[in-house]
Coordinates of C-alpha atoms in Angstrom, one line a residue:
M109 CA 5.7 -24.7 -78.6
L110 CA 8.7 -24.5 -81.0
S111 CA 11.8 -26.6 -80.3
T112 CA 15.0 -25.0 -79.4
S113 CA 16.7 -26.0 -82.7
T114 CA 13.8 -24.6 -84.6
E115 CA 14.0 -21.4 -82.7
K116 CA 17.8 -21.4 -83.3
A117 CA 17.2 -21.8 -87.0
A118 CA 14.5 -19.3 -87.1
T119 CA 16.4 -16.8 -85.0
P120 CA 18.6 -14.6 -87.1
K121 CA 22.0 -13.6 -85.9
P122 CA 22.7 -10.1 -85.1
S123 CA 24.7 -7.9 -87.4
S124 CA 28.4 -8.0 -86.9
H125 CA 28.9 -4.4 -86.8
L126 CA 26.7 -3.9 -83.8
S127 CA 28.0 -4.5 -80.4
P128 CA 26.1 -6.8 -78.1
H129 CA 25.0 -3.9 -75.9
T130 CA 23.7 -1.8 -78.8
P131 CA 20.0 -2.2 -79.2
P132 CA 18.7 -2.7 -82.7
A133 CA 16.7 0.0 -84.4
T134 CA 13.6 -2.1 -83.9
T135 CA 13.4 -4.7 -81.2
T136 CA 11.1 -7.6 -81.8
C137 CA 10.5 -10.9 -80.0
A138 CA 12.6 -12.8 -82.6
T139 CA 15.5 -10.4 -82.1
L140 CA 15.4 -10.8 -78.4
L141 CA 15.1 -14.6 -78.8
R142 CA 18.2 -14.7 -81.1
E143 CA 20.1 -12.6 -78.6
L144 CA 19.1 -14.9 -75.8
Q145 CA 20.3 -17.9 -77.9
E146 CA 23.6 -16.3 -78.5
I147 CA 24.0 -15.6 -74.8
W148 CA 23.1 -19.1 -73.9
D149 CA 25.6 -20.4 -76.5
E150 CA 28.2 -18.2 -75.0
I151 CA 27.3 -19.5 -71.6
G152 CA 27.0 -23.0 -72.6
E153 CA 23.6 -23.5 -71.3
S154 CA 22.1 -26.9 -71.6
E155 CA 19.2 -27.7 -73.8
N156 CA 17.0 -28.6 -70.7
E157 CA 17.8 -25.4 -69.1
R158 CA 17.1 -23.5 -72.2
D159 CA 13.8 -25.3 -72.6
K160 CA 12.9 -24.5 -69.0
M161 CA 13.7 -20.9 -69.5
L162 CA 11.8 -20.7 -72.8
L163 CA 8.8 -22.3 -71.2
Q164 CA 9.0 -19.9 -68.3
L165 CA 9.4 -17.0 -70.8
E166 CA 6.4 -18.3 -72.7
Q167 CA 4.3 -18.6 -69.6
E168 CA 5.2 -15.0 -68.6
C169 CA 4.2 -13.8 -72.0
L170 CA 0.9 -15.6 -71.7
D171 CA 0.3 -14.1 -68.3
I172 CA 1.0 -10.7 -69.7
Y173 CA -1.4 -11.2 -72.5
R174 CA -4.0 -12.7 -70.2
I175 CA -3.7 -9.7 -67.9
K176 CA -4.0 -7.4 -70.8
V177 CA -7.0 -9.2 -72.2
E178 CA -8.6 -9.1 -68.8
K179 CA -8.0 -5.4 -68.4
T180 CA -9.4 -4.9 -71.9
R181 CA -12.4 -7.0 -71.2
K182 CA -12.9 -5.1 -67.9
Y183 CA -12.5 -1.8 -69.8
K184 CA -15.1 -3.0 -72.3
A185 CA -17.4 -3.9 -69.4
D186 CA -16.8 -0.5 -67.8
L187 CA -17.7 1.1 -71.1
H188 CA -20.8 -0.9 -71.3
Q189 CA -21.6 -0.1 -67.7
S190 CA -20.9 3.6 -68.3
L191 CA -23.2 3.5 -71.3
A192 CA -25.8 1.7 -69.2
D193 CA -25.4 4.1 -66.4
S194 CA -25.7 7.0 -68.7
E195 CA -28.8 5.6 -70.2
A196 CA -30.2 4.9 -66.7
E197 CA -29.3 8.4 -65.5
I198 CA -31.0 9.8 -68.6
A199 CA -34.1 7.8 -67.8
T200 CA -34.0 8.8 -64.2
I201 CA -33.4 12.5 -64.8
A202 CA -36.1 12.5 -67.5
S203 CA -38.5 10.8 -65.1
A204 CA -37.6 13.2 -62.4
L205 CA -38.1 16.2 -64.7
G206 CA -41.4 14.7 -65.9
Q207 CA -40.4 14.5 -69.5
R208 CA -39.9 11.8 -72.1
V209 CA -36.4 10.2 -72.7
P210 CA -34.8 12.2 -75.4
L211 CA -33.8 10.4 -78.6
Y212 CA -30.1 9.9 -79.6
E213 CA -28.2 7.8 -82.1
N214 CA -27.5 4.4 -80.7
K215 CA -25.3 2.9 -83.5
G216 CA -21.6 2.1 -83.8
N217 CA -19.2 0.8 -81.3
I218 CA -19.4 1.4 -77.6
K219 CA -17.3 4.5 -77.6
E220 CA -19.3 6.0 -80.4
K221 CA -22.5 5.2 -78.5
I222 CA -21.0 6.9 -75.4
S223 CA -19.9 9.8 -77.5
N224 CA -23.5 10.1 -78.8
I225 CA -25.2 9.9 -75.4
H226 CA -22.9 12.1 -73.5
P227 CA -24.3 15.5 -74.8
V228 CA -27.8 14.3 -74.1
L229 CA -26.8 13.4 -70.6
E230 CA -25.1 16.7 -70.0
N231 CA -28.1 18.6 -71.2
L232 CA -30.4 16.7 -68.9
R233 CA -28.0 17.3 -66.0
S234 CA -28.0 21.0 -66.7
K235 CA -31.8 21.1 -66.7
K236 CA -31.8 19.1 -63.5
Q237 CA -29.5 21.6 -61.8
E238 CA -31.6 24.5 -62.9
R239 CA -34.8 22.7 -61.7
M240 CA -33.1 21.8 -58.5
K241 CA -32.2 25.5 -58.0
E242 CA -35.8 26.5 -58.5
F243 CA -37.0 23.9 -56.1
L244 CA -34.3 24.9 -53.6
D245 CA -35.2 28.6 -53.8
T246 CA -38.9 27.9 -53.5
E247 CA -38.5 25.5 -50.6
M248 CA -36.2 28.1 -49.0
H249 CA -38.8 30.8 -49.2
I250 CA -41.5 28.5 -47.9
A251 CA -39.3 27.5 -45.0
Q252 CA -38.5 31.1 -44.2
I253 CA -42.1 32.3 -44.3
S254 CA -43.2 29.2 -42.3
A255 CA -40.5 30.0 -39.7
E256 CA -41.7 33.6 -39.5
I257 CA -45.3 32.5 -39.0
A258 CA -44.2 30.0 -36.4
G259 CA -42.1 32.6 -34.6
N260 CA -38.8 31.0 -35.2
D261 CA -36.2 33.7 -35.3
Q262 CA -33.2 31.5 -36.1
A263 CA -31.5 31.9 -39.5
L264 CA -32.1 29.2 -42.1
S265 CA -29.3 27.7 -44.2
A266 CA -29.7 26.1 -47.6
A267 CA -28.0 22.9 -46.4
K268 CA -31.0 22.2 -44.1
I269 CA -33.4 22.3 -47.1
Q270 CA -34.1 18.8 -48.4
V271 CA -35.2 18.5 -52.0
N272 CA -36.6 15.3 -53.4
E273 CA -34.5 14.8 -56.5
L274 CA -36.7 12.0 -57.8
N275 CA -39.6 14.4 -58.2
L276 CA -38.6 17.6 -60.0
T277 CA -41.6 17.8 -62.3
I278 CA -43.2 21.1 -63.3
K279 CA -46.4 20.0 -61.6
K280 CA -44.5 19.6 -58.3
L281 CA -42.8 22.9 -58.8
Q282 CA -46.1 24.6 -59.5
E283 CA -47.6 23.1 -56.3
L284 CA -44.7 24.4 -54.3
K285 CA -45.0 27.8 -55.9
L286 CA -48.7 27.9 -55.2
R287 CA -48.0 27.0 -51.6
L288 CA -45.4 29.8 -51.6
Q289 CA -47.9 32.2 -53.0
D290 CA -50.4 31.2 -50.3
L291 CA -47.8 31.7 -47.6
Q292 CA -46.8 35.1 -49.2
S293 CA -50.4 36.1 -49.2
E294 CA -50.8 35.1 -45.6
K295 CA -47.6 37.0 -44.8
R296 CA -48.9 40.1 -46.5
L297 CA -52.2 39.7 -44.6
R298 CA -50.3 39.2 -41.3
L299 CA -48.2 42.2 -42.0
Q300 CA -51.3 44.3 -42.7
Q301 CA -52.7 43.1 -39.4
V302 CA -49.5 43.9 -37.6
N303 CA -49.4 47.3 -39.2
G304 CA -53.1 47.9 -38.5
Y305 CA -52.7 46.9 -34.8
T306 CA -49.5 49.0 -34.6
S307 CA -51.3 52.0 -36.1
A308 CA -54.2 51.5 -33.7
I309 CA -51.8 51.3 -30.7
H310 CA -50.1 54.5 -31.9
D311 CA -53.4 56.4 -32.3
I312 CA -54.7 55.3 -28.9
S313 CA -51.3 56.0 -27.3
V314 CA -51.4 59.5 -28.7
V315 CA -54.9 60.1 -27.4
M316 CA -54.0 58.8 -23.9
S317 CA -50.4 60.1 -23.9
L318 CA -48.9 56.7 -23.4
E319 CA -45.3 55.5 -24.4
F320 CA -45.9 54.0 -27.8
E321 CA -42.4 52.6 -28.3
T322 CA -42.4 51.0 -24.9
I323 CA -45.6 49.2 -25.6
L324 CA -44.4 47.8 -28.9
S325 CA -41.0 46.8 -27.4
D326 CA -42.8 44.8 -24.8
I327 CA -44.8 42.9 -27.5
H328 CA -41.8 42.3 -29.8
P329 CA -38.6 44.3 -30.5
S330 CA -38.9 43.9 -34.2
L331 CA -42.1 46.0 -34.3
L332 CA -40.1 49.1 -33.6
G333 CA -38.5 49.0 -37.0
G334 CA -35.3 50.9 -38.0
L335 CA -32.7 51.0 -40.7
N336 CA -31.0 47.7 -39.9
A337 CA -33.9 46.2 -38.0
Q338 CA -35.0 42.6 -38.5
P339 CA -38.3 42.0 -40.3
K340 CA -41.4 42.6 -38.3
S341 CA -42.6 39.6 -36.4
I342 CA -45.8 38.1 -37.9
S343 CA -46.0 35.0 -35.7
N344 CA -49.2 33.8 -34.1
E345 CA -47.9 34.8 -30.7
T346 CA -47.1 38.3 -31.8
L347 CA -50.5 38.7 -33.4
A348 CA -52.2 37.4 -30.3
R349 CA -50.3 39.8 -28.1
L350 CA -51.0 42.7 -30.5
T351 CA -54.7 41.8 -30.5
S352 CA -54.8 41.6 -26.7
Q353 CA -52.9 44.9 -26.4
V354 CA -55.3 46.7 -28.7
T355 CA -58.3 45.3 -26.9
S356 CA -56.8 46.3 -23.6
L357 CA -56.0 49.8 -24.8
R358 CA -59.5 50.3 -26.3
Q359 CA -61.0 49.2 -23.0
M360 CA -58.8 51.7 -21.2
K361 CA -59.7 54.4 -23.7
Q362 CA -63.4 53.7 -23.2
Q363 CA -63.0 53.7 -19.4
R364 CA -61.2 57.1 -19.5
L365 CA -63.7 58.5 -21.9
K366 CA -66.6 57.4 -19.6
K367 CA -64.7 58.9 -16.6
L368 CA -64.3 62.2 -18.4
Q369 CA -67.9 62.1 -19.7
D370 CA -69.2 61.6 -16.1
L371 CA -66.9 64.4 -14.9
G372 CA -68.0 66.7 -17.7
S373 CA -71.7 66.0 -16.9
T374 CA -71.0 66.7 -13.3
L375 CA -69.2 69.9 -14.2
L376 CA -72.1 71.1 -16.3
E377 CA -74.5 70.4 -13.4
L378 CA -72.3 72.2 -10.9
W379 CA -71.7 75.1 -13.3
N380 CA -75.4 75.6 -13.8
L381 CA -75.9 75.2 -10.1
M382 CA -73.2 77.6 -9.1
D383 CA -73.7 80.1 -12.0
T384 CA -70.0 79.7 -12.9
P385 CA -68.6 82.4 -15.2
I386 CA -68.0 81.5 -18.8
E387 CA -64.3 82.3 -18.4
E388 CA -63.9 79.5 -15.8
Q389 CA -66.0 77.1 -17.9
Q390 CA -63.8 77.6 -21.0
K391 CA -60.9 76.0 -19.2
F392 CA -62.7 72.6 -19.4
N393 CA -64.3 73.0 -22.9
H394 CA -62.2 70.0 -24.1
V395 CA -63.8 67.9 -21.4
I396 CA -67.4 69.1 -22.1
C397 CA -66.9 68.3 -25.8
L398 CA -66.3 64.7 -25.0
I399 CA -69.8 64.2 -23.3
S400 CA -71.5 63.4 -26.6
S401 CA -68.5 61.8 -28.3
S402 CA -68.0 58.1 -28.9
A403 CA -64.6 56.4 -28.4
D404 CA -63.9 56.3 -32.1
E405 CA -64.5 60.0 -32.5
V406 CA -61.9 61.0 -29.9
L407 CA -58.6 61.5 -31.8
N408 CA -57.0 64.6 -30.5
Q409 CA -53.6 64.3 -28.9
G410 CA -53.8 64.0 -25.1
S411 CA -57.6 64.2 -25.0
L412 CA -57.7 61.3 -22.6
A413 CA -54.5 61.8 -20.8
I414 CA -54.4 60.9 -17.1
E415 CA -53.5 64.5 -16.4
V416 CA -56.7 65.8 -18.0
I417 CA -58.7 63.4 -15.8
E418 CA -56.9 64.5 -12.7
L419 CA -57.5 68.2 -13.4
A420 CA -61.2 67.6 -14.0
E421 CA -61.5 65.6 -10.8
V422 CA -59.8 68.4 -8.9
E423 CA -62.3 71.0 -10.3
V424 CA -65.3 68.7 -9.5
E425 CA -64.0 68.4 -5.9
R426 CA -63.6 72.1 -5.6
L427 CA -67.1 72.9 -6.9
T428 CA -68.6 70.1 -4.8
A429 CA -67.2 71.7 -1.7
L430 CA -69.1 74.9 -2.6
K431 CA -72.2 73.0 -3.6
S432 CA -74.1 72.8 -0.3
S433 CA -74.6 76.4 0.4
K434 CA -75.4 77.1 -3.2
L435 CA -78.0 74.3 -3.2
K436 CA -79.8 75.7 -0.2
E437 CA -79.9 79.1 -1.9
L438 CA -81.3 77.5 -5.1
I439 CA -83.8 75.5 -3.3
F440 CA -85.3 78.6 -1.7
K441 CA -85.1 80.3 -5.1
R442 CA -87.0 77.4 -6.6
Q443 CA -89.6 77.6 -3.8
N444 CA -90.2 81.3 -4.6
E445 CA -90.5 80.5 -8.3
L446 CA -93.0 77.8 -7.4
E447 CA -95.0 80.1 -5.3
E448 CA -95.0 82.8 -8.0
I449 CA -96.3 80.3 -10.5
Y450 CA -99.2 79.4 -8.1
R451 CA -100.0 83.0 -7.4
S452 CA -100.0 83.9 -11.1
V453 CA -102.9 81.4 -11.6
H454 CA -104.6 82.3 -8.2
L455 CA -103.8 79.1 -6.4
D456 CA -103.4 79.2 -2.6
V457 CA -99.9 79.3 -1.3
D458 CA -98.8 79.1 2.4
S459 CA -95.2 80.5 2.2
G460 CA -94.5 80.2 5.9
T461 CA -95.4 76.6 6.2
A462 CA -93.6 75.7 2.9
N463 CA -90.4 77.3 4.1
Q464 CA -90.5 75.4 7.4
I465 CA -91.0 72.1 5.6
L466 CA -88.1 73.0 3.2
T467 CA -85.8 73.8 6.1
K468 CA -86.5 70.4 7.7
L469 CA -86.1 68.6 4.4
M470 CA -82.7 70.2 3.8
E471 CA -81.5 69.0 7.2
S472 CA -82.5 65.4 6.6
S473 CA -82.5 64.9 2.8
D474 CA -80.0 65.0 0.0
L475 CA -79.9 68.5 -1.3
T476 CA -79.5 67.5 -5.0
D477 CA -82.5 65.2 -4.8
L478 CA -84.4 67.9 -3.1
L479 CA -83.5 70.4 -5.8
S480 CA -84.5 67.9 -8.5
S481 CA -87.8 67.4 -6.7
M482 CA -88.3 71.2 -6.7
D483 CA -87.6 71.2 -10.4
R484 CA -90.2 68.5 -10.9
Q485 CA -92.7 70.4 -8.8
I486 CA -92.1 73.6 -10.9
A487 CA -92.6 71.7 -14.1
K488 CA -95.8 70.2 -12.8
A489 CA -96.9 73.6 -11.6
K490 CA -96.2 75.1 -15.0
E491 CA -98.3 72.3 -16.6
Q492 CA -101.1 73.0 -14.2
A493 CA -100.8 76.7 -14.8
L494 CA -101.0 76.1 -18.5
S495 CA -104.1 74.0 -18.1
R496 CA -105.7 76.8 -16.1
R497 CA -104.6 79.6 -18.4
D498 CA -107.5 79.4 -20.9
I499 CA -110.1 79.5 -18.0
L500 CA -108.3 82.3 -16.3
D501 CA -108.1 84.3 -19.6
K502 CA -111.9 83.9 -20.0
L503 CA -112.3 84.7 -16.3
E504 CA -110.5 88.0 -16.8
K505 CA -112.8 88.9 -19.7
W506 CA -115.8 88.1 -17.5
K507 CA -114.4 90.3 -14.6
H508 CA -113.8 93.1 -17.0
A509 CA -117.4 92.8 -18.4
S510 CA -118.7 92.7 -14.8
Q511 CA -116.7 95.9 -13.9
E512 CA -118.2 97.6 -16.9
E513 CA -121.6 96.4 -15.9
I514 CA -121.2 98.1 -12.5
W515 CA -119.9 101.3 -14.1
L516 CA -122.8 101.2 -16.5
D517 CA -125.3 100.9 -13.6
E518 CA -123.8 103.9 -11.9
Y519 CA -123.7 105.8 -15.1
E520 CA -127.3 105.2 -15.9
K521 CA -128.3 106.5 -12.4
D522 CA -126.7 109.9 -13.2
E523 CA -129.5 112.2 -14.5
N524 CA -126.9 114.7 -15.8
R525 CA -125.2 112.1 -18.0
Y526 CA -126.6 113.8 -21.1
S527 CA -125.5 117.2 -20.1
A528 CA -122.9 119.0 -22.3
G529 CA -120.4 118.8 -19.5
R530 CA -116.7 118.1 -19.9
G531 CA -116.0 114.5 -20.9
A532 CA -119.7 113.6 -21.5
H533 CA -119.1 112.3 -25.0
I534 CA -116.3 110.0 -23.7
N535 CA -118.7 108.5 -21.2
L536 CA -121.3 108.1 -23.9
K537 CA -119.0 106.1 -26.0
R538 CA -117.9 104.0 -23.0
A539 CA -121.5 103.3 -22.1
E540 CA -122.2 102.1 -25.6
K541 CA -119.3 99.7 -25.5
A542 CA -120.2 98.6 -22.0
R543 CA -123.8 97.8 -23.0
A544 CA -122.4 95.6 -25.9
L545 CA -120.0 93.9 -23.4
V546 CA -122.7 93.4 -20.8
N547 CA -124.9 91.7 -23.3
K548 CA -122.2 89.1 -23.7
I549 CA -121.9 88.3 -20.0
P550 CA -124.4 85.4 -20.0
S551 CA -122.6 83.6 -22.8
L552 CA -119.3 84.3 -21.2
V553 CA -120.4 82.8 -17.9
E554 CA -122.0 79.8 -19.6
N555 CA -118.8 79.1 -21.6
L556 CA -116.7 79.6 -18.5
I557 CA -118.8 77.2 -16.5
G558 CA -118.6 74.6 -19.2
K559 CA -114.8 74.8 -19.4
I560 CA -114.5 74.7 -15.6
K561 CA -116.6 71.5 -15.4
A562 CA -114.6 69.9 -18.2
W563 CA -111.3 70.8 -16.3
E564 CA -112.6 69.4 -13.0
V565 CA -113.7 66.1 -14.7
E566 CA -110.3 65.8 -16.4
N567 CA -108.2 66.6 -13.3
E568 CA -110.6 65.1 -10.7
M569 CA -110.5 68.1 -8.5
P570 CA -112.4 71.4 -8.0
F571 CA -111.1 74.5 -9.8
L572 CA -110.0 76.8 -7.0
Y573 CA -109.6 80.6 -7.4
D574 CA -108.0 82.2 -4.4
K575 CA -109.1 79.3 -2.2
A576 CA -112.7 79.4 -3.4
P577 CA -114.3 77.0 -5.9
L578 CA -114.7 79.1 -9.0
L579 CA -117.7 77.1 -10.2
R580 CA -119.7 77.8 -7.1
T581 CA -118.7 81.5 -7.3
L582 CA -120.0 81.7 -10.9
E583 CA -123.2 79.8 -10.0
E584 CA -123.8 82.3 -7.1
Y585 CA -123.0 85.1 -9.5
T586 CA -125.5 83.8 -12.0
I587 CA -128.2 83.6 -9.3
L588 CA -127.4 87.1 -7.9
R589 CA -127.4 88.6 -11.4
Q590 CA -130.7 87.1 -12.2
E591 CA -132.0 88.7 -8.9
K592 CA -130.4 92.0 -9.9
Q593 CA -132.1 91.9 -13.3
E594 CA -135.4 91.2 -11.6
E595 CA -134.9 94.1 -9.2
K596 CA -134.1 96.3 -12.2
R597 CA -137.3 95.2 -13.8
K598 CA -139.3 96.0 -10.6
N599 CA -137.6 99.4 -10.4
R600 CA -138.5 100.2 -13.9
E601 CA -142.1 99.2 -13.2
Q602 CA -142.1 101.3 -10.0
K603 CA -140.8 104.3 -11.9
R604 CA -143.4 103.8 -14.6
L605 CA -146.2 103.7 -12.0
Q606 CA -144.7 106.8 -10.3
E607 CA -144.6 108.7 -13.5
Q608 CA -148.1 107.6 -14.3
F609 CA -149.3 108.7 -10.8
V610 CA -147.6 112.1 -11.2
A611 CA -149.2 112.5 -14.6
E612 CA -152.7 111.8 -13.2
H613 CA -152.1 114.1 -10.3
E614 CA -151.1 116.9 -12.5
A615 CA -154.1 116.3 -14.6
L616 CA -156.3 116.7 -11.5
Y617 CA -154.5 119.5 -9.6
G618 CA -152.4 121.1 -12.2
S619 CA -148.6 121.3 -12.4
K620 CA -147.1 122.9 -9.2
S621 CA -143.5 121.9 -9.4
T622 CA -141.6 122.8 -6.3
G623 CA -138.3 122.0 -7.9
K624 CA -138.1 118.8 -6.0
K625 CA -137.7 115.4 -7.7
P626 CA -139.8 112.4 -6.8
L627 CA -138.1 110.4 -4.2
G628 CA -138.2 107.4 -6.5
Q629 CA -136.0 109.4 -9.0
S630 CA -134.0 111.4 -6.5
T631 CA -130.3 111.3 -6.1
S632 CA -131.0 109.0 -3.2
A633 CA -130.5 106.2 -5.7
N634 CA -127.0 107.4 -6.0
M635 CA -126.5 106.9 -2.3
C636 CA -125.2 103.5 -3.1
T637 CA -121.4 103.8 -3.3
P638 CA -120.2 102.9 -6.8
S639 CA -118.0 99.9 -6.7
R640 CA -115.1 99.8 -9.0
R641 CA -114.1 96.3 -8.0
G642 CA -114.6 93.3 -10.3
P643 CA -116.8 90.4 -9.6
L644 CA -113.9 88.5 -8.0
S645 CA -111.7 90.3 -5.5
A646 CA -109.4 88.8 -2.9
R647 CA -112.2 87.7 -0.6
H648 CA -115.1 86.5 -2.8
V649 CA -116.3 89.8 -4.2
V650 CA -119.4 88.6 -6.0
P651 CA -121.6 88.0 -2.9
S652 CA -120.5 91.3 -1.3
A653 CA -121.1 93.3 -4.5
V654 CA -124.6 91.8 -4.8
K655 CA -125.2 92.5 -1.1
E656 CA -124.4 96.2 -1.7
R657 CA -126.8 96.1 -4.6
R658 CA -129.5 94.6 -2.4
D659 CA -129.0 97.3 0.3
C660 CA -129.5 100.0 -2.3
V661 CA -132.6 98.4 -3.6
K662 CA -134.1 97.9 -0.1
A663 CA -133.5 101.6 0.6
A664 CA -135.4 102.5 -2.4
A665 CA -138.2 100.0 -1.7
V666 CA -138.9 101.7 1.7
I667 CA -140.5 104.6 -0.2
P668 CA -144.1 103.8 -1.1
V669 CA -144.8 103.2 -4.7
N670 CA -147.6 105.9 -4.7
Y671 CA -145.6 108.4 -2.7
V672 CA -145.2 111.8 -4.4
A673 CA -143.3 114.7 -3.0
L674 CA -145.7 117.7 -2.7
S675 CA -144.7 121.4 -2.6
K676 CA -145.1 123.4 0.6
D677 CA -148.0 125.4 -0.9
D678 CA -150.0 122.3 -1.6
H679 CA -149.4 121.1 1.9
M680 CA -150.7 124.3 3.4
S681 CA -153.8 124.4 1.2
R682 CA -154.7 120.9 2.4
E683 CA -154.3 121.9 6.0
N684 CA -156.7 124.7 5.4

């Protein structure tokens, strides 16, 4: 510390032309000190006081310098800290972004270093903000879709989205974007499902005439859509309710279709039963068309409406009320048809007894079942008639051949058959054909018997023809025909002997014809009434026909074989 005297010597005096209150052009510490000395001198301040004041002044100056140094030192530390913070922030941001720390010039004083690092830091901060925005947008979309899937209808704000600023790498962002893509795919899939279910509900509602909008509104209001409507709900709950609703509607559709199919089948049965006019049937063509349709094929509007079902039910009830009387009429009609089938193949039918049984059954049984039973009997009768048809056809051929045989027998007894009378040539041609047909009778009968036996073995019952076993009838016919053939042979032999006797008599006595024919060749042979009936008539014709033939033969056999009719002259000569 300088002494006061020294300070006085060192302190220059102020210029005389300046007033004490006029500040110098440049104020320094020395100037101020000199001015202070002058003031002290004028005051008469003691040296001790002056020393104290100077010490105090020096201390105050030191304090000011010290404060300034401290501030400067702190400022330097702050600059160092700022530089360190910038370097740390660069490292942190680079790490968060997943990239290396960028290079920058690290030379010069602190401010130069800060000036060099600042652009690098700002660049990284800009990249971080952009990356943060990408993360925030991605997380926001993820949160929104997740909320839609969860069924959370509350609006989301960006403030609620938390982004981890320490991990902003491209890898993490790609993971989030992949997750977002998965959620978007799931959202699209769910929207497709929602639209599919909505379309299915619409189609079924149209078919069954249901309120489509009411159904969707009950599931979720957003499904109705609209210009300012909220997005369609794709939550698990909505999908579950849509699935349940579609399943329920499909079951209802199937039930209604089944109901209408049953009603349609019943209508067809009743129409066929009642012979309903086509004009009345056409009113329910839309119901009949559903009988063979599956649920997926029924798409027309209102096809399964409840009104359609009710109208069909009313029609079924109306026809059912008329069914009883019509059924009785049809049952008797079926009985007549059954009897006609049996008669056509010569099977025995007792109409009176059958009608009595039917009347009792109609009083105690279900008429529909009884009609079905009659239909089954008719089908069985047709099968039986078909199985008999071949035999009956061959039987008709045999009957025709037998009729021709009878005609031929009568024709050959006519001695005038070769006369030139009217129609003689027609009879000659018929006789020629009849002989050819008669020659086939044995093979016809043999073939017919074989078929009858095979039929009886197959059906385990005798083959009846108008109540009589046809096989026995044919066997009797065969025996009688053999007897008839034997009788014919005897008649031919008798005729030959008679002719021989006449010839011998004429040789002995000469020819004295009286114009009379031998009795064996007389028209008495024609006394047998020609029968035009076939071998099988209503009451077993074959035995009766053969009986007639036997009577004729017996009448002829009464005449002696050697009897010859003589003229009246010969008789008188013998008496003489």
